[in-house]
Amino acid sequence: MTSPSEIYIESTETDPVVRAQSVLQQTNQRLQGRLATLTEIDPVADARESVRTAWADFCTGEARRYLNACDQTLYAAAAGAAETRLLVRALRTTASVVHNHIDRLPSADSAASAGIVRATVAVLRTHLAVERNVLLPALVRLPDADLPALVADLDTLLSGGRLETPAVIDVREIPHGQRHPRIFTRFARLAPGETFTLVNNHDPKPPHREFQSAHPGTFTWEYVESGPEQWQVRIGRQAGSDG
């Protein structure tokens, strides 16, 4: 029996996907608003320590936490789809640039930190715009992406919580359209050297091809059991790899 909470009209505000899209837009816009507020302070003209501290706190806290959370949720789900694979690769590249800028902040003097801040703002502003205008609409159209679940996971991470990291992902009872996102999302949560086991009722060759395309040279794929009733594959992130 369907509960009242599960009844909704598709493409309206009662649709969980529409609600999830709205939450993602608001999260993205909130970070952009925070960025806009901070850019009203010129770190060169105003050399107060409080200004540097405000920027450092934003970069090392809110901004970095947001980028890491997106990588483990939105990017992980989109990385396994042919339509969005290159887009995710581009977003991860710009996110890496932002992380590198942030890493330089603690040891920079006032003049250098001002330049780093300006570079960070420029890249992050573009990054957020691509997320809002390209990635989010693409995720809504992806049949395999469970947007409400992704939003719930993103909110958990942004709130300082931790996501479940099961050692075994048994996809046999998962609808076909949701299997690959579940596998890629789990891979995104691996630290270098860690693994998980994928269980399926057939040889998982399609996700292996997707891993080769989305994560070349950074993953391991070891068959533990090869049919005829069940396949088990140990999937890992190579030691020394950040994905």
XYZ file of C-alpha atoms in Angstrom:
243
model
C 0.000 0.000 0.000
C 1.320 3.429 -0.929
C 1.624 5.845 1.997
C 0.339 9.446 1.631
C 3.931 10.726 1.683
C 4.711 8.660 -1.420
C 1.859 10.124 -3.474
C 2.844 13.065 -5.657
C 2.171 14.730 -8.986
C 5.134 14.436 -11.322
C 6.978 17.668 -12.213
C 5.184 19.649 -9.500
C 6.392 20.851 -6.102
C 5.158 17.566 -4.611
C 7.567 15.590 -6.817
C 10.613 14.482 -4.740
C 12.910 15.145 -7.701
C 11.613 18.708 -8.058
C 12.037 19.287 -4.315
C 15.546 17.870 -4.437
C 16.467 20.076 -7.378
C 15.203 23.114 -5.464
C 17.320 22.192 -2.419
C 20.427 21.808 -4.584
C 19.798 25.178 -6.234
C 19.386 26.828 -2.831
C 22.581 25.240 -1.504
C 24.525 26.417 -4.539
C 23.052 29.926 -4.339
C 23.772 30.149 -0.604
C 27.458 29.559 -1.238
C 27.428 32.086 -4.065
C 25.782 34.613 -1.768
C 28.428 34.038 0.884
C 31.094 34.466 -1.787
C 29.502 37.721 -2.956
C 29.426 39.083 0.598
C 33.091 38.315 1.143
C 34.156 39.854 -2.166
C 32.781 43.168 -0.968
C 35.815 43.220 1.318
C 39.003 44.054 -0.554
C 41.816 42.064 1.084
C 44.377 44.497 -0.340
C 42.737 47.782 0.658
C 41.692 46.369 4.012
C 44.684 44.620 5.545
C 43.077 43.896 8.913
C 43.769 40.469 10.305
C 40.025 39.920 10.688
C 39.612 40.167 6.909
C 42.263 37.524 6.267
C 40.707 35.353 8.958
C 37.224 35.639 7.422
C 38.539 34.584 4.025
C 40.636 31.758 5.436
C 37.707 30.454 7.482
C 35.426 30.496 4.431
C 37.955 28.766 2.167
C 39.146 26.090 4.584
C 35.698 25.539 6.062
C 32.552 26.198 4.072
C 34.015 26.158 0.561
C 36.199 23.086 1.027
C 33.454 21.175 2.833
C 31.037 21.936 -0.020
C 33.478 20.809 -2.731
C 34.278 17.570 -0.896
C 30.594 16.835 -0.281
C 29.719 17.394 -3.935
C 32.533 15.103 -5.021
C 31.221 12.235 -2.887
C 27.601 12.684 -3.967
C 26.718 14.625 -7.123
C 29.981 14.029 -8.987
C 30.164 10.373 -7.982
C 26.692 9.700 -9.362
C 27.342 11.595 -12.598
C 30.824 10.149 -13.194
C 29.406 6.811 -14.321
C 27.117 8.218 -17.014
C 28.392 8.806 -20.519
C 26.407 12.046 -20.772
C 28.080 13.678 -17.788
C 31.448 11.916 -17.460
C 33.485 14.679 -19.123
C 31.564 17.363 -17.238
C 32.442 15.727 -13.917
C 36.062 15.474 -14.985
C 36.068 19.223 -15.694
C 34.392 20.047 -12.371
C 36.879 17.901 -10.478
C 39.696 19.713 -12.248
C 38.445 23.165 -11.223
C 37.731 21.888 -7.696
C 41.338 20.687 -7.524
C 42.517 24.158 -8.539
C 40.470 25.682 -5.714
C 41.857 23.162 -3.212
C 45.412 23.995 -4.316
C 44.771 27.712 -3.804
C 43.331 27.038 -0.346
C 46.366 24.946 0.607
C 48.602 27.957 -0.080
C 46.672 30.374 2.131
C 48.031 29.479 5.609
C 51.660 30.167 4.688
C 51.039 33.245 2.505
C 51.760 36.814 3.653
C 49.175 39.604 3.277
C 50.088 40.553 -0.286
C 50.276 36.965 -1.510
C 47.047 35.937 0.228
C 45.188 38.750 -1.530
C 46.219 37.332 -4.904
C 45.293 33.808 -3.822
C 41.884 34.993 -2.657
C 41.180 36.706 -5.956
C 42.229 33.608 -7.915
C 40.087 31.403 -5.668
C 37.059 33.650 -6.132
C 37.418 33.645 -9.919
C 37.652 29.862 -10.199
C 35.013 29.112 -7.562
C 32.490 31.527 -9.045
C 32.805 29.845 -12.452
C 32.732 26.401 -10.847
C 29.472 27.117 -9.023
C 27.886 28.535 -12.170
C 28.694 25.366 -14.126
C 27.219 23.263 -11.333
C 24.037 25.313 -11.276
C 23.515 25.746 -15.016
C 24.928 22.502 -16.419
C 25.374 19.746 -13.840
C 22.090 20.087 -11.943
C 19.871 20.038 -15.055
C 21.891 17.070 -16.354
C 21.400 15.153 -13.103
C 17.655 15.705 -13.293
C 17.625 14.161 -16.783
C 19.810 11.177 -15.865
C 17.505 8.171 -15.466
C 19.999 6.423 -13.175
C 20.463 9.281 -10.698
C 18.474 9.141 -7.447
C 18.405 12.888 -6.841
C 16.521 12.873 -3.504
C 19.017 10.340 -2.096
C 21.950 12.410 -3.376
C 20.553 15.528 -1.721
C 20.108 13.667 1.570
C 23.726 12.480 1.423
C 24.963 15.966 0.523
C 23.074 17.472 3.453
C 24.547 14.852 5.786
C 28.081 15.782 4.744
C 27.475 19.533 4.880
C 26.093 19.096 8.395
C 29.312 17.396 9.488
C 27.930 13.855 9.391
C 29.387 10.777 7.735
C 27.960 8.567 5.022
C 27.604 4.829 5.265
C 30.482 2.927 3.714
C 29.349 -0.694 3.434
C 32.026 -3.277 2.703
C 29.680 -5.116 0.332
C 27.362 -3.660 -2.332
C 24.877 -6.327 -3.444
C 23.099 -4.880 -6.470
C 20.953 -7.932 -7.253
C 17.922 -6.469 -5.500
C 18.524 -2.918 -6.730
C 16.579 -1.731 -9.829
C 18.804 -1.795 -12.907
C 18.711 1.965 -13.405
C 20.065 2.599 -9.902
C 22.908 0.076 -9.835
C 25.714 1.998 -11.540
C 25.200 5.232 -9.544
C 25.270 3.182 -6.336
C 28.560 1.547 -7.373
C 30.249 4.803 -8.406
C 29.032 6.620 -5.322
C 30.538 3.916 -3.120
C 33.833 4.125 -5.024
C 33.932 7.897 -4.473
C 33.962 7.300 -0.711
C 37.030 5.065 -0.793
C 40.314 6.323 0.571
C 43.479 5.308 -1.322
C 44.131 1.626 -0.692
C 40.556 0.855 0.432
C 38.206 -1.579 -1.317
C 34.616 -2.788 -1.358
C 33.045 -5.913 -2.845
C 30.442 -5.768 -5.595
C 27.981 -8.692 -5.764
C 25.942 -9.262 -8.925
C 24.069 -12.031 -10.729
C 26.093 -11.562 -13.925
C 29.575 -10.508 -14.968
C 29.656 -6.709 -14.330
C 31.483 -5.835 -17.549
C 29.536 -2.579 -18.260
C 30.573 -0.849 -15.006
C 34.137 -2.086 -15.565
C 34.200 -0.283 -18.926
C 32.810 2.831 -17.235
C 35.511 2.668 -14.563
C 38.157 2.412 -17.272
C 36.772 5.558 -18.882
C 35.977 7.607 -15.746
C 38.868 6.515 -13.479
C 41.703 5.310 -15.714
C 44.677 4.036 -13.762
C 43.189 4.842 -10.356
C 41.056 1.783 -9.571
C 41.599 -1.933 -8.992
C 39.252 -4.683 -10.187
C 39.711 -8.206 -8.827
C 37.306 -11.091 -9.424
C 36.631 -13.024 -6.229
C 33.876 -15.221 -7.646
C 32.966 -15.681 -11.318
C 29.562 -17.324 -11.590
C 27.662 -19.156 -12.720
C 25.053 -18.004 -10.186
C 26.921 -15.126 -8.569
C 29.793 -12.785 -9.366
C 31.855 -10.963 -6.750
C 34.388 -8.281 -7.629
C 36.670 -6.482 -5.194
C 36.899 -2.861 -6.350
C 39.459 -0.514 -4.859
C 41.097 2.856 -5.151
C 44.782 2.465 -5.891
C 47.160 3.491 -3.124
C 48.576 6.926 -3.811
C 45.577 7.879 -5.955
C 43.137 10.669 -5.164
C 40.741 9.597 -7.939
